């Protein structure tokens, strides 16, 4: 009797949930038709009651979305735990949204995890997660202008980068050709470049607090996508969810480090002197207060927003940069004939006792094309941070309501067979013209596109080129005897990462 009672109760409960879900779906469908008569929404899978298609995405949602696109087209809608999300695949759809309708698709949805990590602010602060509007525009404008004042992305900043490169090359040299994992030294080196902008200083590779900071950034990149489940199941915030708990601990580490830096700068800053981004921002806070500016954008200039801006720059400048370099090293040891061709070109242009310079880039087209192909094939930003529509719009004859969350599948752009011949093949020549000059293919979008493209794109391009060319100029890279054929399998996290591998670096 007890078994029958429990079974009956379970059937009743499931029927009740299913009925409620169907009623909610019908009401939403009817409400949409009443509000937007004659409008056509993008198609998509129906999914299951309550959870939608969220458990159908698997470990590689970028690949799942590409499979869905074969059935529903490159513009479709997927239900994720009750939230209808627009998914865009392929170059044409992504360009239409991010470039041709850049303002319309420049918004950011309010996500539960982001709100938690930005101290409950609505809207969240920071360059990456803040919604499109006057505050975000003013904060981004000021940050970019301040960074430019420090030579950000300009040839004058090259000296700072090369100083860090020399330290990294010394670490390579110390291995004496023995197998080693280059991850740590590349992570700390590229992070130090951003630290010199943010904090006005570099750190020793064995500095305990700096090591902990870099490790925290990489741990977040590994588990951040798992913790983002709270965006669709907010109840996880109240449960002992391990990955979410660890994310909160990582955030404490980041805050402790950077608020410590901010406090130190407050004690030592001098009027009219900007040593770094923190000084520039603190002086801007003082200026706006001193002038009595009370507009919304001026009020947003505070230490909390400063922290999140520093965090965004440090994360992007550390994790995405070093992930790209890891892939570059891996592809060079997998394709030694391409590595040799890059080195032949470098030897013909760069003096042996010098490091490659940014101004020599035009003389090194094959080197630059190889790095561009690494970015395309490595494809580290598979989906990226969600966008949101800022107004009602049309996209390929589909109606897209205001405040629709949007996933941009950049991975699909970089393997779009309508744009790339043999997209699975590693071939730097696709970025070279018949005359041997670099061809900037519009479908190469490693930094995204439009108004929400990476603000550090200019610096990133310079940094990647200088690090990559310097490593290959000074060292011949090979696989190790224990792993002569390392895997090119991609592991989905905040960035697509390669499997751990070791490399041998022989000084040339």
Coordinates of C-alpha atoms in Angstrom, one line a residue:
X1 CA 0.0 0.0 0.0
X2 CA 2.8 2.4 0.9
X3 CA 4.5 1.6 -2.5
X4 CA 1.3 2.3 -4.4
X5 CA 0.8 5.5 -2.5
X6 CA 4.3 6.9 -3.2
X7 CA 4.0 5.8 -6.9
X8 CA 0.6 7.6 -7.2
X9 CA 2.0 10.7 -5.5
X10 CA 5.0 10.8 -7.9
X11 CA 2.8 10.4 -11.0
X12 CA 0.5 13.2 -9.7
X13 CA 3.5 15.4 -9.0
X14 CA 5.0 14.9 -12.5
X15 CA 1.6 15.4 -14.1
X16 CA 1.1 18.6 -12.2
X17 CA 4.6 19.9 -13.2
X18 CA 4.0 19.0 -16.8
X19 CA 0.6 20.7 -16.8
X20 CA 2.0 23.9 -15.3
X21 CA 4.8 23.9 -17.9
X22 CA 2.4 23.4 -20.8
X23 CA 0.1 26.2 -19.5
X24 CA 3.1 28.5 -19.0
X25 CA 4.3 27.8 -22.5
X26 CA 0.9 28.3 -24.0
X27 CA 0.4 31.6 -22.1
X28 CA 3.8 32.8 -23.3
X29 CA 3.1 31.9 -26.9
X30 CA -0.4 33.5 -26.7
X31 CA 1.0 36.6 -25.0
X32 CA 3.8 36.9 -27.7
X33 CA 1.2 36.7 -30.5
X34 CA -1.0 39.3 -28.9
X35 CA 1.9 41.7 -28.3
X36 CA 3.7 41.1 -31.7
X37 CA 1.0 40.1 -34.2
X38 CA 2.4 38.7 -37.4
X39 CA 6.0 38.3 -36.0
X40 CA 8.0 35.2 -36.4
X41 CA 10.3 33.9 -33.7
X42 CA 13.4 31.8 -34.5
X43 CA 12.8 28.0 -34.4
X44 CA 14.5 25.7 -31.9
X45 CA 14.2 22.5 -29.9
X46 CA 11.3 22.3 -27.5
X47 CA 13.3 20.7 -24.7
X48 CA 11.8 19.2 -21.5
X49 CA 9.5 20.8 -19.0
X50 CA 11.2 23.1 -16.5
X51 CA 14.8 22.4 -17.6
X52 CA 14.3 23.0 -21.4
X53 CA 17.4 21.8 -23.4
X54 CA 20.0 22.7 -20.7
X55 CA 20.9 19.0 -20.2
X56 CA 21.2 18.4 -23.9
X57 CA 24.1 20.7 -24.4
X58 CA 26.7 18.2 -23.2
X59 CA 30.4 18.9 -22.4
X60 CA 30.9 20.9 -25.6
X61 CA 27.9 23.3 -26.1
X62 CA 29.6 25.1 -29.0
X63 CA 29.6 21.8 -30.9
X64 CA 26.0 21.0 -29.8
X65 CA 24.9 24.4 -31.1
X66 CA 26.5 23.6 -34.5
X67 CA 24.6 20.3 -34.6
X68 CA 21.3 22.1 -33.8
X69 CA 22.0 24.6 -36.5
X70 CA 22.0 21.8 -39.1
X71 CA 18.3 21.3 -38.2
X72 CA 17.1 24.8 -37.2
X73 CA 19.4 27.1 -39.2
X74 CA 22.1 29.4 -37.9
X75 CA 19.6 31.6 -36.0
X76 CA 17.6 29.6 -33.5
X77 CA 16.3 29.8 -29.9
X78 CA 17.0 27.3 -27.2
X79 CA 15.2 27.1 -23.9
X80 CA 17.5 26.9 -20.9
X81 CA 15.6 26.2 -17.7
X82 CA 12.8 28.5 -18.7
X83 CA 15.0 31.2 -20.3
X84 CA 14.7 31.6 -24.1
X85 CA 18.2 32.2 -25.4
X86 CA 19.0 33.2 -29.0
X87 CA 21.9 31.3 -30.5
X88 CA 23.9 32.6 -33.5
X89 CA 26.1 30.4 -35.6
X90 CA 28.3 31.1 -38.7
X91 CA 30.0 34.2 -40.0
X92 CA 27.0 35.8 -41.7
X93 CA 24.7 35.6 -38.7
X94 CA 27.3 36.8 -36.2
X95 CA 28.4 39.6 -38.5
X96 CA 24.8 40.7 -39.0
X97 CA 24.3 40.9 -35.2
X98 CA 27.7 42.2 -33.8
X99 CA 28.8 44.4 -36.7
X100 CA 25.7 45.6 -38.6
X101 CA 23.5 45.8 -35.5
X102 CA 26.3 46.4 -33.0
X103 CA 24.3 48.7 -30.6
X104 CA 21.2 46.4 -30.6
X105 CA 23.3 43.4 -29.6
X106 CA 25.6 45.3 -27.2
X107 CA 23.7 44.5 -24.0
X108 CA 24.5 42.1 -21.2
X109 CA 21.9 40.0 -19.4
X110 CA 21.7 40.2 -15.6
X111 CA 23.1 36.8 -14.6
X112 CA 22.8 35.4 -11.0
X113 CA 26.5 34.4 -10.8
X114 CA 27.7 37.8 -12.2
X115 CA 25.5 39.6 -9.7
X116 CA 26.9 37.5 -6.8
X117 CA 30.5 38.2 -7.9
X118 CA 29.9 42.0 -8.4
X119 CA 28.7 42.3 -4.8
X120 CA 25.0 42.3 -5.7
X121 CA 25.2 45.4 -7.9
X122 CA 22.3 45.9 -10.3
X123 CA 23.5 46.4 -13.0
X124 CA 26.8 44.6 -12.4
X125 CA 30.0 46.7 -12.8
X126 CA 33.1 46.0 -14.9
X127 CA 34.0 46.3 -18.5
X128 CA 32.9 42.7 -19.4
X129 CA 29.7 42.1 -17.5
X130 CA 28.2 45.6 -17.2
X131 CA 25.1 46.2 -19.3
X132 CA 25.2 48.6 -22.3
X133 CA 24.4 52.2 -21.4
X134 CA 25.9 55.5 -20.3
X135 CA 27.8 54.1 -17.3
X136 CA 29.4 51.3 -19.3
X137 CA 30.3 53.7 -22.2
X138 CA 31.9 56.3 -19.8
X139 CA 33.8 53.6 -17.9
X140 CA 35.1 52.0 -21.0
X141 CA 36.0 55.3 -22.6
X142 CA 37.9 56.5 -19.5
X143 CA 39.7 53.1 -19.1
X144 CA 40.9 53.0 -22.7
X145 CA 42.0 56.6 -22.7
X146 CA 44.0 56.0 -19.5
X147 CA 45.6 52.9 -20.9
X148 CA 46.6 54.7 -24.1
X149 CA 48.3 57.3 -21.9
X150 CA 50.6 54.5 -20.7
X151 CA 51.4 53.4 -24.2
X152 CA 48.8 50.7 -24.3
X153 CA 48.9 49.0 -27.7
X154 CA 51.5 51.5 -28.9
X155 CA 55.1 50.8 -29.9
X156 CA 56.3 52.8 -26.9
X157 CA 55.0 50.0 -24.7
X158 CA 57.1 47.4 -26.5
X159 CA 60.0 47.9 -24.0
X160 CA 57.8 46.7 -21.1
X161 CA 56.8 43.6 -23.0
X162 CA 60.3 42.8 -24.1
X163 CA 61.5 43.1 -20.5
X164 CA 59.1 40.3 -19.6
X165 CA 60.0 38.3 -22.6
X166 CA 63.6 38.2 -21.6
X167 CA 62.7 36.9 -18.2
X168 CA 60.6 34.2 -19.8
X169 CA 63.3 33.2 -22.2
X170 CA 65.8 32.8 -19.3
X171 CA 63.3 30.3 -17.8
X172 CA 63.2 28.4 -21.1
X173 CA 67.0 28.5 -21.3
X174 CA 67.4 27.1 -17.8
X175 CA 65.7 23.8 -18.9
X176 CA 68.7 22.9 -21.0
X177 CA 66.6 21.1 -23.5
X178 CA 64.9 18.8 -20.9
X179 CA 61.2 18.2 -21.1
X180 CA 59.2 20.8 -19.1
X181 CA 55.7 22.2 -18.9
X182 CA 55.8 25.8 -20.2
X183 CA 52.4 26.8 -18.9
X184 CA 53.4 28.4 -15.6
X185 CA 56.2 30.5 -17.0
X186 CA 54.1 31.7 -19.9
X187 CA 51.1 32.4 -17.5
X188 CA 53.2 34.5 -15.2
X189 CA 55.0 36.3 -18.0
X190 CA 51.9 37.5 -19.8
X191 CA 50.2 38.3 -16.5
X192 CA 53.1 40.6 -15.5
X193 CA 52.6 42.7 -18.6
X194 CA 49.0 43.5 -17.5
X195 CA 50.3 44.0 -13.9
X196 CA 52.7 46.7 -15.1
X197 CA 49.7 48.6 -16.5
X198 CA 47.3 47.9 -13.6
X199 CA 49.7 48.2 -10.6
X200 CA 52.8 49.9 -12.0
X201 CA 55.0 46.9 -11.2
X202 CA 56.0 43.4 -12.2
X203 CA 56.3 40.5 -9.8
X204 CA 59.0 37.8 -9.4
X205 CA 57.8 34.4 -10.7
X206 CA 58.1 32.9 -7.3
X207 CA 56.3 35.7 -5.4
X208 CA 53.8 33.7 -3.2
X209 CA 50.9 36.2 -3.5
X210 CA 51.4 36.6 -7.2
X211 CA 51.6 32.9 -7.7
X212 CA 48.4 32.5 -5.8
X213 CA 46.7 35.2 -7.9
X214 CA 47.7 33.6 -11.2
X215 CA 46.7 30.1 -10.0
X216 CA 43.3 31.5 -8.9
X217 CA 42.7 33.0 -12.4
X218 CA 43.4 29.6 -14.0
X219 CA 41.3 27.7 -11.5
X220 CA 38.4 30.0 -12.2
X221 CA 38.8 29.4 -15.9
X222 CA 38.5 25.7 -15.3
X223 CA 35.4 25.7 -13.1
X224 CA 33.7 28.9 -14.0
X225 CA 31.4 27.3 -16.6
X226 CA 30.3 24.7 -14.0
X227 CA 29.6 27.4 -11.4
X228 CA 27.5 29.3 -14.1
X229 CA 24.8 26.7 -13.6
X230 CA 23.6 29.0 -10.8
X231 CA 22.4 31.4 -13.6
X232 CA 19.7 28.8 -14.5
X233 CA 19.2 27.2 -11.1
X234 CA 19.4 30.0 -8.6
X235 CA 18.7 27.5 -5.7
X236 CA 22.3 26.3 -6.1
X237 CA 23.3 29.5 -4.3
X238 CA 21.8 28.1 -1.1
X239 CA 23.2 24.6 -1.5
X240 CA 26.8 23.2 -0.8
X241 CA 27.7 23.3 -4.5
X242 CA 31.5 22.6 -4.5
X243 CA 32.4 24.6 -7.7
X244 CA 30.4 27.6 -6.7
X245 CA 31.9 27.5 -3.2
X246 CA 35.4 27.4 -4.8
X247 CA 34.5 30.3 -7.1
X248 CA 33.6 32.4 -4.1
X249 CA 37.0 31.6 -2.5
X250 CA 38.8 32.6 -5.7
X251 CA 36.9 35.9 -5.6
X252 CA 38.1 36.5 -2.1
X253 CA 41.7 35.9 -3.2
X254 CA 41.3 38.3 -6.1
X255 CA 39.7 41.0 -3.8
X256 CA 42.4 40.6 -1.2
X257 CA 45.2 41.1 -3.7
X258 CA 43.6 44.0 -5.6
X259 CA 42.0 45.9 -2.8
X260 CA 45.4 45.7 -1.1
X261 CA 46.9 47.3 -4.2
X262 CA 44.2 50.0 -4.2
X263 CA 44.8 50.9 -0.5
X264 CA 48.5 51.1 -1.1
X265 CA 48.0 53.5 -4.0
X266 CA 45.7 55.6 -2.0
X267 CA 48.4 56.2 0.6
X268 CA 51.2 56.9 -1.9
X269 CA 49.5 58.7 -4.8
X270 CA 50.5 62.2 -5.6
X271 CA 48.4 64.9 -7.4
X272 CA 49.0 65.1 -11.2
X273 CA 51.1 61.9 -11.2
X274 CA 49.7 58.7 -12.7
X275 CA 52.0 55.7 -12.2
X276 CA 49.4 53.2 -13.5
X277 CA 45.7 52.5 -14.0
X278 CA 44.9 52.6 -10.3
X279 CA 46.4 56.1 -9.9
X280 CA 44.6 57.4 -12.9
X281 CA 41.2 56.0 -11.7
X282 CA 41.6 57.2 -8.1
X283 CA 42.4 60.7 -9.5
X284 CA 39.3 60.6 -11.6
X285 CA 37.2 59.7 -8.6
X286 CA 38.7 62.7 -6.8
X287 CA 38.1 65.0 -9.8
X288 CA 34.5 64.1 -10.2
X289 CA 33.8 64.5 -6.5
X290 CA 35.7 67.8 -6.4
X291 CA 33.7 69.2 -9.3
X292 CA 30.5 68.0 -7.6
X293 CA 29.4 65.9 -10.6
X294 CA 26.2 64.0 -9.7
X295 CA 25.2 62.4 -13.0
X296 CA 24.8 58.6 -13.1
X297 CA 28.0 57.9 -14.9
X298 CA 30.1 60.1 -12.4
X299 CA 28.6 58.3 -9.4
X300 CA 29.7 55.0 -10.9
X301 CA 33.4 56.0 -10.5
X302 CA 34.2 54.3 -7.2
X303 CA 36.5 51.7 -5.8
X304 CA 34.1 48.8 -6.4
X305 CA 34.0 49.6 -10.1
X306 CA 37.8 50.0 -10.2
X307 CA 38.2 46.6 -8.6
X308 CA 36.0 44.9 -11.3
X309 CA 37.8 46.8 -14.1
X310 CA 41.2 45.7 -12.8
X311 CA 39.9 42.1 -12.5
X312 CA 38.5 42.1 -16.0
X313 CA 41.8 43.3 -17.5
X314 CA 43.9 41.0 -15.4
X315 CA 41.8 37.9 -16.2
X316 CA 41.7 38.6 -20.0
X317 CA 45.4 39.6 -20.1
X318 CA 46.4 36.4 -18.2
X319 CA 44.1 33.5 -19.1
X320 CA 43.3 34.2 -22.8
X321 CA 46.8 35.4 -23.7
X322 CA 48.6 32.4 -22.2
X323 CA 46.0 29.9 -23.5
X324 CA 46.7 31.2 -27.0
X325 CA 50.5 30.9 -26.4
X326 CA 50.1 27.4 -25.1
X327 CA 48.2 26.4 -28.3
X328 CA 50.9 28.2 -30.4
X329 CA 53.7 26.1 -28.8
X330 CA 51.6 23.0 -29.2
X331 CA 50.9 23.6 -32.9
X332 CA 54.6 24.4 -33.6
X333 CA 55.7 21.0 -32.1
X334 CA 53.0 19.2 -34.0
X335 CA 53.9 20.9 -37.3
X336 CA 57.7 21.3 -37.2
X337 CA 57.9 22.1 -40.9
X338 CA 55.8 25.2 -40.2
X339 CA 57.9 26.1 -37.2
X340 CA 61.0 25.8 -39.4
X341 CA 59.5 28.1 -42.0
X342 CA 58.7 30.8 -39.4
X343 CA 62.3 30.6 -38.0
X344 CA 63.7 30.9 -41.5
X345 CA 61.7 34.1 -42.0
X346 CA 62.7 35.4 -38.6
X347 CA 66.4 34.7 -39.3
X348 CA 66.2 36.7 -42.5
X349 CA 64.9 39.8 -40.8
X350 CA 65.9 39.9 -37.1
X351 CA 69.5 40.2 -35.9
X352 CA 70.5 37.2 -33.8
X353 CA 71.4 39.3 -30.7
X354 CA 68.1 41.2 -30.9
X355 CA 64.5 40.4 -30.2
X356 CA 61.8 40.7 -32.8
X357 CA 60.1 44.1 -32.7
X358 CA 56.6 45.3 -33.5
X359 CA 57.8 47.5 -36.3
X360 CA 59.3 44.5 -38.1
X361 CA 55.8 42.8 -38.3
X362 CA 55.3 43.9 -41.9
X363 CA 58.5 42.2 -42.8
X364 CA 57.4 38.9 -41.1
X365 CA 54.2 38.0 -42.9
X366 CA 54.4 34.2 -42.6
X367 CA 55.1 34.6 -38.8
X368 CA 52.0 36.8 -38.4
X369 CA 49.9 34.5 -40.6
X370 CA 50.9 31.5 -38.5
X371 CA 49.9 33.2 -35.4
X372 CA 46.5 34.2 -37.0
X373 CA 46.0 30.5 -38.0
X374 CA 46.8 29.5 -34.4
X375 CA 44.0 31.9 -33.2
X376 CA 41.6 30.5 -35.7
X377 CA 42.2 26.8 -35.1
X378 CA 42.7 27.0 -31.3
X379 CA 39.4 29.0 -31.2
X380 CA 39.8 29.6 -27.4
X381 CA 36.7 31.8 -27.1
X382 CA 34.1 29.3 -28.2
X383 CA 31.0 31.1 -26.9
X384 CA 32.1 33.9 -24.6
X385 CA 30.0 36.1 -22.3
X386 CA 26.3 36.3 -23.3
X387 CA 25.0 39.3 -25.1
X388 CA 21.5 40.9 -24.8
X389 CA 19.3 42.8 -27.2
X390 CA 18.8 46.5 -26.2
X391 CA 15.7 46.9 -28.3
X392 CA 13.3 44.9 -30.6
X393 CA 14.9 44.0 -33.8
X394 CA 14.7 41.8 -37.0
X395 CA 17.4 39.3 -37.8
X396 CA 17.1 37.3 -41.1
X397 CA 13.3 37.7 -41.1
X398 CA 13.0 36.6 -37.5
X399 CA 11.7 38.9 -34.8
X400 CA 14.0 39.2 -31.8
X401 CA 12.4 40.9 -28.7
X402 CA 14.2 43.4 -26.5
X403 CA 16.1 41.9 -23.6
X404 CA 16.7 38.6 -25.3
X405 CA 19.8 36.8 -24.1
X406 CA 22.1 35.9 -27.0
X407 CA 24.9 33.3 -27.3
X408 CA 27.5 34.1 -30.0
X409 CA 29.1 30.8 -31.2
X410 CA 32.4 32.2 -32.3
X411 CA 33.7 28.7 -32.7
X412 CA 31.3 28.1 -35.5
X413 CA 32.6 31.3 -37.3
X414 CA 36.2 30.0 -37.3
X415 CA 35.2 26.6 -38.8
X416 CA 32.6 28.0 -41.2
X417 CA 33.1 26.1 -44.4
X418 CA 31.6 28.9 -46.4
X419 CA 34.4 31.1 -45.3
X420 CA 37.3 28.8 -44.9
X421 CA 38.6 26.1 -47.3
X422 CA 39.3 22.9 -45.4
X423 CA 38.7 24.6 -42.0
X424 CA 40.1 21.6 -40.0
X425 CA 43.5 21.9 -41.7
X426 CA 46.2 24.0 -40.0
X427 CA 47.4 26.2 -42.9
X428 CA 48.9 29.7 -42.3
X429 CA 48.9 30.3 -46.1
X430 CA 45.1 31.0 -45.9
X431 CA 46.1 34.4 -44.4
X432 CA 48.6 35.3 -47.1
X433 CA 47.8 36.9 -50.5
X434 CA 49.5 35.8 -53.7
X435 CA 51.9 38.6 -53.3
X436 CA 52.9 37.2 -49.8
X437 CA 51.2 40.0 -47.8
X438 CA 49.0 39.3 -44.8
X439 CA 45.3 39.0 -45.5
X440 CA 43.1 40.1 -42.6
X441 CA 40.1 37.8 -43.2
X442 CA 36.9 39.4 -41.8
X443 CA 35.8 36.0 -40.4
X444 CA 38.7 35.9 -38.0
X445 CA 37.2 37.1 -34.8
X446 CA 39.4 36.0 -31.8
X447 CA 38.6 39.2 -30.0
X448 CA 34.9 39.1 -31.0
X449 CA 33.5 42.2 -32.9
X450 CA 31.3 45.2 -32.5
X451 CA 30.9 47.4 -29.4
X452 CA 31.6 44.5 -27.0
X453 CA 34.8 43.4 -28.7
X454 CA 37.9 43.0 -26.4
X455 CA 39.1 46.5 -25.3
X456 CA 42.6 45.1 -25.1
X457 CA 42.8 43.9 -28.7
X458 CA 45.7 46.2 -29.7
X459 CA 47.8 45.2 -26.8
X460 CA 46.9 41.5 -27.2
X461 CA 48.0 41.5 -30.8
X462 CA 51.3 43.2 -30.0
X463 CA 51.9 40.9 -27.0
X464 CA 51.1 37.7 -28.9
X465 CA 53.3 38.6 -31.8
X466 CA 56.3 39.6 -29.7
X467 CA 56.0 36.5 -27.3
X468 CA 55.5 34.0 -30.2
X469 CA 58.2 35.4 -32.5
X470 CA 60.7 35.7 -29.7
X471 CA 60.3 32.1 -28.5
X472 CA 60.7 30.8 -32.0
X473 CA 63.6 33.1 -32.8
X474 CA 65.6 31.8 -29.8
X475 CA 64.5 28.2 -29.5
X476 CA 63.7 25.1 -31.5
X477 CA 60.7 23.4 -29.9
X478 CA 60.1 19.7 -30.1
X479 CA 57.9 17.1 -28.6
X480 CA 59.2 14.9 -25.8
X481 CA 60.4 11.3 -26.0
X482 CA 57.6 10.3 -23.6
X483 CA 54.9 12.0 -25.6
X484 CA 56.0 12.2 -29.3
X485 CA 52.4 12.9 -30.5
X486 CA 50.6 15.2 -28.1
X487 CA 46.8 15.5 -28.4
X488 CA 45.1 18.5 -30.1
X489 CA 41.8 17.7 -28.2
X490 CA 40.1 20.8 -26.9
X491 CA 38.8 20.9 -23.3
X492 CA 35.8 23.2 -22.8
X493 CA 36.1 25.7 -20.0
X494 CA 35.9 29.5 -20.0
X495 CA 38.5 29.1 -22.8
X496 CA 39.1 26.1 -24.9
X497 CA 42.4 24.6 -23.5
X498 CA 44.8 21.9 -24.7
X499 CA 45.5 18.9 -22.7
X500 CA 48.6 19.3 -20.4
X501 CA 51.8 18.6 -22.4
X502 CA 55.6 19.1 -22.1
X503 CA 58.0 20.5 -24.6
X504 CA 61.7 20.5 -25.2
X505 CA 63.3 23.9 -26.0
X506 CA 66.7 23.8 -27.6
X507 CA 68.5 27.1 -27.9
X508 CA 69.2 28.0 -31.5

